[in-house]
Amino acid sequence: MDFGIKGKWALVCGSSKGLGYGCARALAGEGVNLVVNARSSSPLEEAAARLRDETGVEVRSLACDITSAPARIDLLATAPQVDILVNNAGGPPPGDFRKFTRDDWIAALDANMLTPIELIKATIDAMIERKFGRIVNITSSAVKAPIEILGLSNGARSGLTGFVSGIARKNAAHNVTINNLLPGFFDTDRQRSNVAALAKQQDVTVEVARARRMAMIPAGRFGDPAEFGQACAYLCSAQAAFVTGQNFLIDGGAYPGTF
Ligand code: NAP
C-alpha cells in the first residue's frame, strides 16, 4: 500500500535508536524526509547516515535535549516544515513514589507531558493551514495498565493522554490527527537496562529476568522497534485521516482487558 506521504517532512524526536528510530525508519521507507534528534551526537549521526543510505530521503539531524525550550526552537528551525510530528523522549526512572522529589516530578512532566504539548503547540496551526498534519505521541502501555514502580511515567503520560484527548477532535476536520502509540515490552536499550535493573533487584541473572518478563507476553517475545515504526507510519498515512484521539496498544497481547 502507498501511504501517500512521500515528500512530506517529519520531525521525529528521540530517534537515534529504539522506538523513535523505528518510527523514523518506517517513515523514511515511505519517502518522508526527516529531522532526527537525540542528545548524543555520534549515535545520532550514525542513525541519520543509515537512514539516508537505506532510503534515499533527505535527513537533517540536530543533537539536543528536547526538554530544553531553546533547543526545541533550533530543532523546529531545522525542518522546512513539519507535516508529521512524532513526540518521544526517554522515560522517567522507576522507584518508590515516597522517594520521588518535586524535581523528579518536574523532570518527568517536562519530558513526557509538557515537551510534547509545546511541540504540538508550535506545529499544529501550520498543519491546519496546509490541511495535512499527523501527530503521534509515543507513550506507554502503563497509561492503560499502570506499573506500580513507574509512578512518574504513569502520571506524566496520563496527563499528556488527557490533554491530547481534549484537542484531537477539534482538528480532525482540517485533516490533522493526533494519536498515541502505547508500547508494551520492546527490545530496545531502555528495555535491556530495565531488565538488568530487575535482575539486580530480584538477585537473578539477566537471562532469568528477561525470561520472566517475556513470560508476561502472550506473543512469547519482545516487540521489534521496526514493527512499532510501521504502526506509526500507518497513523501518519493519508489513509489514517479518519483516525484521531486514539490510544493504540502494541504489546503482544500483554494487556488482558477487553477495552
Ligand atoms: P531508548 O532505546 O533508550 O531510545 C530513546 C531515544 O530517545 C534515544 O535516541 C535517546 O538518545 C533519545 N532521547 C532520550 N531522551 C531524550 C531527550 N531528552 N531529548 C532528545 N532525545 C532523547 O528508549 P525506547 O525503548 O525506544 O523508549 C522510547 C520511549 O518509549 C521512552 O519514553 C520509554 O519510556 C517508552 N517506552 C518504552 C518501552 C519499551 O519496551 N522499549 C515500553 C514502554 C514505554 P539520547 O540518549 O542520545 O538522547
mmCIF file with all atom_site columns, C-alpha atoms in Angstrom, residues 9 12 21 61 89 93 95 116 118 127 129 146 156 173 187 218-219 226 236:
data_model
loop_
_atom_site.group_PDB
_atom_site.id
_atom_site.type_symbol
_atom_site.label_atom_id
_atom_site.label_alt_id
_atom_site.label_comp_id
_atom_site.label_asym_id
_atom_site.label_entity_id
_atom_site.label_seq_id
_atom_site.pdbx_PDB_ins_code
_atom_site.Cartn_x
_atom_site.Cartn_y
_atom_site.Cartn_z
_atom_site.occupancy
_atom_site.B_iso_or_equiv
_atom_site.pdbx_formal_charge
_atom_site.auth_seq_id
_atom_site.auth_comp_id
_atom_site.auth_asym_id
_atom_site.auth_atom_id
_atom_site.pdbx_PDB_model_num
ATOM 1  C CA . TRP A 1 9   ? 8.634   16.323  6.350  1.00 0.00 ? 9   TRP A CA 1
ATOM 2  C CA . VAL A 1 12  ? 10.923  12.541  14.950 1.00 0.00 ? 12  VAL A CA 1
ATOM 3  C CA . TYR A 1 21  ? 14.386  5.199   15.287 1.00 0.00 ? 21  TYR A CA 1
ATOM 4  C CA . SER A 1 61  ? 19.831  15.968  12.332 1.00 0.00 ? 61  SER A CA 1
ATOM 5  C CA . ALA A 1 89  ? 11.886  11.201  24.829 1.00 0.00 ? 89  ALA A CA 1
ATOM 6  C CA . PRO A 1 93  ? 13.243  6.271   36.225 1.00 0.00 ? 93  PRO A CA 1
ATOM 7  C CA . GLY A 1 95  ? 11.181  3.949   42.072 1.00 0.00 ? 95  GLY A CA 1
ATOM 8  C CA . PRO A 1 116 ? 5.073   17.068  23.535 1.00 0.00 ? 116 PRO A CA 1
ATOM 9  C CA . GLU A 1 118 ? 4.873   22.527  23.458 1.00 0.00 ? 118 GLU A CA 1
ATOM 10 C CA . MET A 1 127 ? -0.635  21.869  9.791  1.00 0.00 ? 127 MET A CA 1
ATOM 11 C CA . GLU A 1 129 ? -3.398  25.828  7.334  1.00 0.00 ? 129 GLU A CA 1
ATOM 12 C CA . PRO A 1 146 ? -0.118  1.342   35.303 1.00 0.00 ? 146 PRO A CA 1
ATOM 13 C CA . ALA A 1 156 ? 3.114   12.272  33.359 1.00 0.00 ? 156 ALA A CA 1
ATOM 14 C CA . ALA A 1 173 ? -11.903 18.442  10.014 1.00 0.00 ? 173 ALA A CA 1
ATOM 15 C CA . ASP A 1 187 ? 13.571  -4.938  22.512 1.00 0.00 ? 187 ASP A CA 1
ATOM 16 C CA . PRO A 1 218 ? 1.327   -13.831 25.114 1.00 0.00 ? 218 PRO A CA 1
ATOM 17 C CA . ALA A 1 219 ? 3.214   -13.368 21.818 1.00 0.00 ? 219 ALA A CA 1
ATOM 18 C CA . ALA A 1 226 ? 10.582  -1.891  13.330 1.00 0.00 ? 226 ALA A CA 1
ATOM 19 C CA . CYS A 1 236 ? 0.844   9.162   9.665  1.00 0.00 ? 236 CYS A CA 1
#
